[in-house]
């Protein structure tokens, strides 16, 4: 019973174990790959928040670690992984998991607000 209460307050212990395992995997990567993963992780933490509290984010990070581990083994350059636009790479990678970000949600709200305003004026005409 106490364990469930503690997890309610602190979060899932399994998620914490997965997070620590992920961080250990990243630490083992060669420096260029580790630097890239650290940058991607930082970006995701700031703009890639999830509504589910983390399990989907952990899966995505595990898959990111898989991708960079394989690339390191194959000797694939970091730029060949992320392309010319690292932001576009991460946004596309994140989209594969059905994740939006808080900014995506706000962009959708803005689009919807403008559509409602347009509808209220009748056929897109302004008053």
Coordinates of C-alpha atoms in Angstrom, one line a residue:
X1 CA 0.0 0.0 0.0
X2 CA 2.8 2.4 0.9
X3 CA 4.5 1.7 -2.5
X4 CA 1.3 2.8 -4.4
X5 CA 1.1 6.0 -2.3
X6 CA 4.7 6.8 -2.9
X7 CA 4.3 6.2 -6.7
X8 CA 1.2 8.4 -6.6
X9 CA 3.3 11.2 -5.2
X10 CA 6.6 10.6 -7.0
X11 CA 5.5 9.0 -10.2
X12 CA 6.0 5.5 -11.6
X13 CA 9.1 3.6 -10.3
X14 CA 9.1 1.7 -13.6
X15 CA 9.3 5.0 -15.5
X16 CA 12.2 6.1 -13.3
X17 CA 14.0 2.8 -14.0
X18 CA 13.4 3.2 -17.8
X19 CA 14.7 6.8 -17.6
X20 CA 17.9 5.8 -15.8
X21 CA 18.5 3.0 -18.3
X22 CA 18.0 5.4 -21.2
X23 CA 20.4 7.9 -19.6
X24 CA 23.0 5.1 -19.2
X25 CA 22.6 4.1 -22.8
X26 CA 23.2 7.6 -24.0
X27 CA 26.2 8.0 -21.7
X28 CA 27.8 5.0 -23.5
X29 CA 27.5 6.6 -27.0
X30 CA 30.5 8.1 -28.6
X31 CA 30.8 11.8 -28.0
X32 CA 29.3 13.2 -31.3
X33 CA 26.2 10.9 -31.0
X34 CA 25.9 11.6 -27.3
X35 CA 26.0 15.4 -27.9
X36 CA 23.3 15.1 -30.6
X37 CA 21.0 12.9 -28.5
X38 CA 21.5 15.4 -25.5
X39 CA 20.5 18.2 -27.8
X40 CA 17.5 16.4 -29.1
X41 CA 16.4 15.4 -25.6
X42 CA 16.7 19.0 -24.4
X43 CA 14.6 20.2 -27.3
X44 CA 12.0 17.5 -26.7
X45 CA 11.8 18.4 -23.0
X46 CA 11.2 22.0 -23.8
X47 CA 8.8 21.7 -26.7
X48 CA 7.7 18.1 -26.9
X49 CA 5.8 17.6 -23.8
X50 CA 3.3 14.8 -23.7
X51 CA -0.2 14.6 -22.3
X52 CA 0.2 11.1 -21.0
X53 CA 2.7 12.0 -18.3
X54 CA 5.7 10.3 -19.9
X55 CA 5.4 6.7 -21.0
X56 CA 5.1 7.6 -24.6
X57 CA 8.0 10.0 -24.2
X58 CA 10.1 7.3 -22.7
X59 CA 9.3 5.0 -25.6
X60 CA 10.3 7.7 -28.0
X61 CA 13.6 8.3 -26.2
X62 CA 14.3 4.5 -26.1
X63 CA 13.8 4.5 -29.9
X64 CA 16.0 7.6 -30.2
X65 CA 18.8 5.8 -28.3
X66 CA 18.3 2.7 -30.5
X67 CA 18.7 4.9 -33.6
X68 CA 21.9 6.5 -32.5
X69 CA 23.4 3.3 -31.1
X70 CA 22.9 1.7 -34.5
X71 CA 24.3 4.7 -36.3
X72 CA 27.3 4.7 -34.0
X73 CA 27.9 1.0 -34.7
X74 CA 27.6 1.6 -38.5
X75 CA 29.7 4.8 -38.4
X76 CA 26.9 6.9 -39.8
X77 CA 27.6 10.6 -39.4
X78 CA 25.3 12.5 -37.2
X79 CA 24.3 14.9 -40.0
X80 CA 23.3 11.9 -42.1
X81 CA 20.8 11.0 -39.3
X82 CA 19.3 14.4 -38.6
X83 CA 19.7 16.0 -42.1
X84 CA 20.2 19.7 -42.8
X85 CA 17.4 20.8 -40.4
X86 CA 17.6 19.1 -37.0
X87 CA 14.4 20.8 -35.9
X88 CA 12.5 19.3 -38.8
X89 CA 14.1 15.9 -38.0
X90 CA 12.9 16.0 -34.4
X91 CA 9.5 17.3 -35.3
X92 CA 9.0 14.5 -37.8
X93 CA 10.5 11.9 -35.3
X94 CA 8.1 13.1 -32.6
X95 CA 5.1 13.1 -35.1
X96 CA 5.7 9.4 -35.6
X97 CA 4.5 8.9 -32.0
X98 CA 1.5 11.1 -32.3
X99 CA 2.9 13.6 -30.0
X100 CA 2.3 17.3 -30.3
X101 CA 3.7 20.0 -28.2
X102 CA 2.3 22.8 -26.2
X103 CA 3.1 25.1 -29.1
X104 CA 1.3 22.8 -31.5
X105 CA -1.8 22.9 -29.3
X106 CA -1.6 26.7 -29.1
X107 CA -1.2 27.0 -32.9
X108 CA -4.3 24.8 -33.3
X109 CA -6.2 27.0 -30.8
X110 CA -5.3 30.1 -32.8
X111 CA -6.4 28.6 -36.1
X112 CA -9.7 27.5 -34.5
X113 CA -10.2 31.0 -33.0
X114 CA -9.7 32.6 -36.3
X115 CA -12.0 30.1 -38.0
X116 CA -14.7 30.9 -35.4
X117 CA -14.2 34.6 -35.8
X118 CA -14.5 34.2 -39.6
X119 CA -17.7 32.1 -39.2
X120 CA -19.2 34.7 -36.9
X121 CA -18.9 37.4 -39.5
X122 CA -20.6 35.3 -42.2
X123 CA -18.8 33.8 -45.2
X124 CA -15.4 35.3 -44.2
X125 CA -16.5 38.9 -44.7
X126 CA -15.2 41.5 -42.2
X127 CA -17.5 44.1 -40.6

